Amino acid sequence: MTHTDEDLKSALRRCEAPEGFTDRVLARVANEQAVESTSGRESGLNIFSRPVLPWATVAVASVALIAGGIHYRNVQRERTQGEAAKQQLMLALRIASSKLQLAKAKVNDINVNQTKNRQVKE
Amino acid sequence: MAMADRFLGEASSVAGADFAHLVRRHQSMVFAIALHFLADYSAAEELAQDVFVQLHANLASLQSEAHVTFWLRKVTAHRCIDHKRRRKPPQISLEDAPEPSEPARVTDPWMARRLRQVVASLPEKPRLVVILRYQEDMSPEDIAELLGMPVATVKSHLQRALAMLREKVTRTIGEGKT
């Protein structure tokens, strides 16, 4: 005994879809349409509906960046002020040094004159 | 004449058709192809639902009833192969699935069940070819166009599948008698 083409056709004939199949398909289609329209409406606002963790990471990174910037500016300002003070000190030292040289020269002149006057008197 | 050309001579777009009516008209075809291929009742329903959801998204591009039928067979066939390649073992087998509701031409339910089991055990492509040939009564030329393969390949799949079916069914009957 063996099967015929008719046996195969009979075994593989179409069968009814499960009960409520059409309703389930229509519900899925309606659901997908609702999801599509909702996602389209919220596309401009969805940045606010994201999880908290990425927002916290962004906030921490922003604060760290701002604090780092402020600290860097303070360091730069202090360094500039130090440089200016150093320049002023060097200038003051140079002036004082030249004044001292001048005073020393005058003292020397006075000594030389006194010595000459003493010799003339003698 | 190519199948796509045949659609042009038919009625205009089906985009305006009642979708629920379309589902009701074609659901037994899509579900049966999926069930005979997957041998898994719930997976077949899920796949058939996916096909109709995809149909709804593509309705505007379909030009006629015949085009819808061709499209549904093609998408179902490709989804069956994709599904089989990435899926787990079936949960409810063909044995547990209800018998076809249409009146049978042969009265041997054991033979029918055995044939469905053996068809479900065939390699993917021959299985699909057998299902389209015997369930949908398609010619090898139409199957070739639907699956995008040469007619000679379809015929060779059919011959090989029928030989395997004959051998497996005969062996089972022999085992049953001993």
Short mmCIF file of C-alpha atoms in Angstrom, two decimals:
data_model
loop_
_atom_site.label_atom_id
_atom_site.label_comp_id
_atom_site.label_asym_id
_atom_site.label_seq_id
_atom_site.Cartn_x
_atom_site.Cartn_y
_atom_site.Cartn_z
CA MET A 1 0.00 0.00 0.00
CA THR A 2 1.33 3.44 -0.85
CA HIS A 3 -0.05 6.96 -0.93
CA THR A 4 -1.29 8.76 -4.01
CA ASP A 5 -1.30 12.44 -5.00
CA GLU A 6 -4.88 12.56 -3.74
CA ASP A 7 -3.76 11.30 -0.32
CA LEU A 8 -1.18 14.06 -0.18
CA LYS A 9 -3.65 16.73 -1.25
CA SER A 10 -6.08 15.51 1.36
CA ALA A 11 -3.45 15.44 4.10
CA LEU A 12 -2.18 18.90 3.21
CA ARG A 13 -5.49 20.60 2.56
CA ARG A 14 -6.05 24.02 4.06
CA CYS A 15 -7.25 24.13 7.63
CA GLU A 16 -9.15 26.77 9.53
CA ALA A 17 -7.15 29.39 11.39
CA PRO A 18 -7.65 29.36 15.17
CA GLU A 19 -10.80 30.92 16.59
CA GLY A 20 -10.56 34.71 16.89
CA PHE A 21 -7.59 34.91 14.50
CA THR A 22 -9.00 37.87 12.52
CA ASP A 23 -9.73 39.82 15.69
CA ARG A 24 -6.20 39.26 16.98
CA VAL A 25 -4.70 40.43 13.67
CA LEU A 26 -6.89 43.56 13.67
CA ALA A 27 -5.94 44.26 17.30
CA ARG A 28 -2.23 43.98 16.43
CA VAL A 29 -2.62 46.29 13.44
CA ALA A 30 -4.50 48.84 15.57
CA ASN A 31 -1.86 48.55 18.28
CA GLU A 32 0.99 49.10 15.81
CA GLN A 33 -0.78 52.11 14.32
CA ALA A 34 -1.26 53.59 17.81
CA VAL A 35 2.41 53.04 18.65
CA GLU A 36 3.46 54.67 15.36
CA SER A 37 1.29 57.74 15.89
CA THR A 38 2.41 58.08 19.52
CA SER A 39 6.09 57.80 18.62
CA GLY A 40 5.58 60.37 15.84
CA ARG A 41 3.91 62.83 18.23
CA GLU A 42 6.51 62.40 20.94
CA SER A 43 9.55 62.49 18.71
CA GLY A 44 10.21 66.12 19.66
CA LEU A 45 9.78 65.49 23.37
CA ASN A 46 11.23 62.05 23.78
CA ILE A 47 14.51 63.45 25.06
CA PHE A 48 12.69 64.13 28.35
CA SER A 49 11.33 60.63 28.63
CA ARG A 50 14.72 58.97 28.69
CA PRO A 51 15.98 57.16 31.82
CA VAL A 52 17.48 59.10 34.73
CA LEU A 53 20.97 57.59 34.58
CA PRO A 54 22.11 59.20 31.30
CA TRP A 55 20.77 62.55 32.52
CA ALA A 56 22.70 62.22 35.80
CA THR A 57 25.87 61.34 33.89
CA VAL A 58 25.47 64.39 31.67
CA ALA A 59 24.83 66.63 34.73
CA VAL A 60 27.89 65.32 36.61
CA ALA A 61 30.09 65.71 33.55
CA SER A 62 28.83 69.28 33.01
CA VAL A 63 29.47 70.28 36.66
CA ALA A 64 32.96 68.73 36.52
CA LEU A 65 33.71 70.61 33.31
CA ILE A 66 32.55 73.96 34.71
CA ALA A 67 34.43 73.47 38.00
CA GLY A 68 37.57 72.51 36.10
CA GLY A 69 37.26 75.62 33.93
CA ILE A 70 36.86 77.92 36.94
CA HIS A 71 39.83 76.31 38.69
CA TYR A 72 42.00 76.69 35.60
CA ARG A 73 41.06 80.37 35.27
CA ASN A 74 41.93 80.99 38.94
CA VAL A 75 45.31 79.31 38.56
CA GLN A 76 46.01 81.33 35.42
CA ARG A 77 45.05 84.61 37.16
CA GLU A 78 47.23 83.83 40.18
CA ARG A 79 50.15 83.02 37.91
CA THR A 80 49.71 86.30 36.00
CA GLN A 81 49.53 88.27 39.25
CA GLY A 82 52.68 86.52 40.52
CA GLU A 83 54.52 87.35 37.31
CA ALA A 84 53.49 91.02 37.60
CA ALA A 85 54.63 91.16 41.25
CA LYS A 86 57.93 89.57 40.30
CA GLN A 87 58.45 92.16 37.54
CA GLN A 88 57.66 94.99 39.98
CA LEU A 89 60.10 93.59 42.55
CA MET A 90 62.85 93.26 39.95
CA LEU A 91 62.23 96.86 38.86
CA ALA A 92 62.35 98.06 42.45
CA LEU A 93 65.60 96.16 43.05
CA ARG A 94 67.13 97.62 39.90
CA ILE A 95 66.15 101.15 40.98
CA ALA A 96 67.45 100.60 44.49
CA SER A 97 70.69 99.20 43.11
CA SER A 98 71.25 102.20 40.83
CA LYS A 99 70.49 104.58 43.72
CA LEU A 100 73.01 102.75 45.87
CA GLN A 101 75.61 102.98 43.11
CA LEU A 102 74.95 106.71 42.87
CA ALA A 103 75.23 107.21 46.61
CA LYS A 104 78.42 105.17 46.71
CA ALA A 105 79.91 107.30 43.92
CA LYS A 106 79.02 110.49 45.76
CA VAL A 107 80.56 109.20 49.00
CA ASN A 108 83.71 108.33 47.08
CA ASP A 109 83.80 111.81 45.53
CA ILE A 110 83.43 113.41 48.96
CA ASN A 111 86.23 111.27 50.37
CA VAL A 112 88.51 112.12 47.46
CA ASN A 113 87.79 115.86 47.86
CA GLN A 114 88.39 115.78 51.62
CA THR A 115 91.68 113.98 51.10
CA LYS A 116 92.76 116.53 48.49
CA ASN A 117 91.78 119.48 50.75
CA ARG A 118 93.72 117.97 53.67
CA GLN A 119 96.80 117.55 51.53
CA VAL A 120 96.55 121.14 50.27
CA LYS A 121 96.33 122.46 53.85
CA GLU A 122 99.31 120.47 54.93
CA MET B 1 3.40 35.12 -18.96
CA ALA B 2 5.05 36.23 -15.74
CA MET B 3 2.84 36.30 -12.66
CA ALA B 4 3.48 40.01 -12.08
CA ASP B 5 2.25 40.78 -15.63
CA ARG B 6 -0.96 38.88 -14.95
CA PHE B 7 -1.82 41.25 -12.12
CA LEU B 8 -1.77 44.25 -14.41
CA GLY B 9 -4.77 43.01 -16.35
CA GLU B 10 -6.85 42.66 -13.22
CA ALA B 11 -8.70 45.04 -10.98
CA SER B 12 -7.00 48.12 -9.61
CA SER B 13 -5.42 48.58 -6.18
CA VAL B 14 -6.80 46.68 -3.21
CA ALA B 15 -5.76 49.45 -0.81
CA GLY B 16 -9.34 50.46 -0.30
CA ALA B 17 -10.54 46.93 0.41
CA ASP B 18 -11.85 45.98 3.83
CA PHE B 19 -8.80 44.60 5.60
CA ALA B 20 -10.79 42.34 7.93
CA HIS B 21 -12.46 40.82 4.89
CA LEU B 22 -9.06 40.19 3.29
CA VAL B 23 -7.80 38.49 6.46
CA ARG B 24 -10.86 36.26 6.68
CA ARG B 25 -10.55 35.30 3.01
CA HIS B 26 -6.87 34.33 3.15
CA GLN B 27 -6.26 33.25 6.75
CA SER B 28 -6.77 29.52 6.20
CA MET B 29 -4.26 29.53 3.31
CA VAL B 30 -1.57 31.41 5.25
CA PHE B 31 -2.16 29.52 8.48
CA ALA B 32 -2.14 26.11 6.76
CA ILE B 33 1.13 26.80 4.90
CA ALA B 34 2.72 27.86 8.19
CA LEU B 35 1.27 24.90 10.13
CA HIS B 36 2.29 22.28 7.57
CA PHE B 37 5.76 23.77 7.36
CA LEU B 38 6.44 24.45 11.06
CA ALA B 39 4.40 21.58 12.55
CA ASP B 40 3.77 23.88 15.50
CA TYR B 41 0.27 25.22 16.06
CA SER B 42 1.06 28.35 18.11
CA ALA B 43 4.13 29.25 16.06
CA ALA B 44 2.04 28.92 12.91
CA GLU B 45 -0.58 31.31 14.29
CA GLU B 46 2.09 33.83 15.33
CA LEU B 47 3.74 33.66 11.92
CA ALA B 48 0.39 34.02 10.13
CA GLN B 49 -0.41 37.08 12.24
CA ASP B 50 2.97 38.60 11.35
CA VAL B 51 2.25 38.03 7.66
CA PHE B 52 -1.10 39.86 7.87
CA VAL B 53 0.37 42.74 9.85
CA GLN B 54 2.99 43.06 7.10
CA LEU B 55 0.21 42.83 4.50
CA HIS B 56 -1.57 45.77 6.12
CA ALA B 57 1.60 47.86 5.86
CA ASN B 58 1.98 46.96 2.16
CA LEU B 59 -1.63 47.13 0.99
CA ALA B 60 -1.08 50.25 -1.09
CA SER B 61 1.48 48.47 -3.28
CA LEU B 62 -0.78 45.50 -4.12
CA GLN B 63 -2.79 45.82 -7.28
CA SER B 64 -5.35 43.00 -7.26
CA GLU B 65 -6.70 39.98 -5.41
CA ALA B 66 -4.36 37.71 -7.36
CA HIS B 67 -1.47 39.94 -6.41
CA VAL B 68 -2.49 39.70 -2.74
CA THR B 69 -2.61 35.88 -2.96
CA PHE B 70 0.79 35.73 -4.66
CA TRP B 71 2.26 38.19 -2.13
CA LEU B 72 0.84 36.28 0.85
CA ARG B 73 2.18 32.93 -0.37
CA LYS B 74 5.59 34.43 -1.04
CA VAL B 75 5.90 36.26 2.29
CA THR B 76 4.59 33.24 4.21
CA ALA B 77 7.07 30.93 2.46
CA HIS B 78 10.03 33.20 3.21
CA ARG B 79 8.95 33.78 6.79
CA CYS B 80 8.60 30.00 7.30
CA ILE B 81 12.20 29.45 6.20
CA ASP B 82 13.47 32.36 8.32
CA HIS B 83 11.49 31.16 11.32
CA LYS B 84 12.76 27.60 11.04
CA ARG B 85 16.37 28.76 10.89
CA ARG B 86 16.26 30.63 14.18
CA ARG B 87 13.74 28.78 16.22
CA LYS B 88 13.53 26.35 19.12
CA PRO B 89 11.81 22.93 18.99
CA PRO B 90 8.02 22.98 18.47
CA GLN B 91 5.75 23.15 21.51
CA ILE B 92 2.58 21.61 20.09
CA SER B 93 3.15 19.12 17.31
CA LEU B 94 0.98 18.42 14.29
CA GLU B 95 -0.38 15.42 16.17
CA ASP B 96 -2.01 17.77 18.68
CA ALA B 97 -3.28 20.18 16.08
CA PRO B 98 -6.92 19.93 15.05
CA GLU B 99 -7.81 18.05 11.90
CA PRO B 100 -8.62 20.11 8.81
CA SER B 101 -12.21 21.26 8.88
CA GLU B 102 -12.95 20.63 5.19
CA PRO B 103 -14.31 17.20 4.35
CA ALA B 104 -11.51 14.82 3.47
CA ARG B 105 -11.42 13.00 0.17
CA VAL B 106 -9.63 10.03 1.70
CA THR B 107 -11.03 8.49 4.79
CA ASP B 108 -7.82 7.19 6.30
CA PRO B 109 -6.96 9.69 9.06
CA TRP B 110 -3.91 7.66 10.09
CA MET B 111 -2.42 7.96 6.60
CA ALA B 112 -3.18 11.69 6.48
CA ARG B 113 -1.55 12.31 9.85
CA ARG B 114 1.45 10.19 8.93
CA LEU B 115 1.86 12.06 5.64
CA ARG B 116 1.78 15.44 7.42
CA GLN B 117 4.42 14.22 9.88
CA VAL B 118 6.67 13.01 7.09
CA VAL B 119 6.20 16.23 5.11
CA ALA B 120 7.16 18.20 8.23
CA SER B 121 10.37 16.18 8.48
CA LEU B 122 11.53 16.99 4.92
CA PRO B 123 14.35 19.49 4.32
CA GLU B 124 13.15 23.12 4.15
CA LYS B 125 13.01 23.80 0.40
CA PRO B 126 11.51 20.43 -0.66
CA ARG B 127 8.99 20.74 2.18
CA LEU B 128 7.89 24.16 0.97
CA VAL B 129 7.65 22.93 -2.61
CA VAL B 130 5.49 19.96 -1.57
CA ILE B 131 3.20 22.17 0.53
CA LEU B 132 2.72 24.70 -2.29
CA ARG B 133 2.21 21.92 -4.84
CA TYR B 134 -0.30 19.84 -2.88
CA GLN B 135 -1.93 22.31 -0.50
CA GLU B 136 -2.13 25.25 -2.89
CA ASP B 137 -2.29 23.17 -6.08
CA MET B 138 0.37 25.37 -7.71
CA SER B 139 2.23 24.37 -10.85
CA PRO B 140 6.02 23.91 -10.72
CA GLU B 141 6.34 27.07 -12.85
CA ASP B 142 4.34 29.16 -10.39
CA ILE B 143 6.25 27.70 -7.43
CA ALA B 144 9.52 28.53 -9.20
CA GLU B 145 8.44 32.14 -9.65
CA LEU B 146 7.20 32.41 -6.08
CA LEU B 147 10.36 31.02 -4.52
CA GLY B 148 12.74 32.60 -7.03
CA MET B 149 14.31 29.34 -8.18
CA PRO B 150 14.59 27.58 -11.57
CA VAL B 151 11.70 25.33 -12.61
CA ALA B 152 14.12 22.40 -12.93
CA THR B 153 15.11 22.86 -9.28
CA VAL B 154 11.47 22.85 -8.21
CA LYS B 155 10.84 19.65 -10.17
CA SER B 156 13.89 17.99 -8.69
CA HIS B 157 12.85 19.03 -5.16
CA LEU B 158 9.42 17.55 -5.85
CA GLN B 159 10.76 14.25 -7.17
CA ARG B 160 13.19 13.90 -4.30
CA ALA B 161 10.56 14.81 -1.72
CA LEU B 162 8.02 12.37 -3.14
CA ALA B 163 10.59 9.58 -3.15
CA MET B 164 11.43 10.32 0.49
CA LEU B 165 7.75 10.43 1.39
CA ARG B 166 7.07 7.12 -0.32
CA GLU B 167 10.01 5.47 1.39
CA LYS B 168 9.22 6.82 4.85
CA VAL B 169 5.51 6.05 4.67
CA THR B 170 6.15 2.55 3.31
CA ARG B 171 8.67 1.92 6.09
CA THR B 172 6.20 3.08 8.73
CA ILE B 173 3.46 0.85 7.33
CA GLY B 174 5.87 -2.07 7.33
CA GLU B 175 6.79 -1.35 10.96
CA GLY B 176 3.10 -1.05 11.82
CA LYS B 177 2.34 -4.47 10.36
CA THR B 178 5.16 -6.30 12.21
#
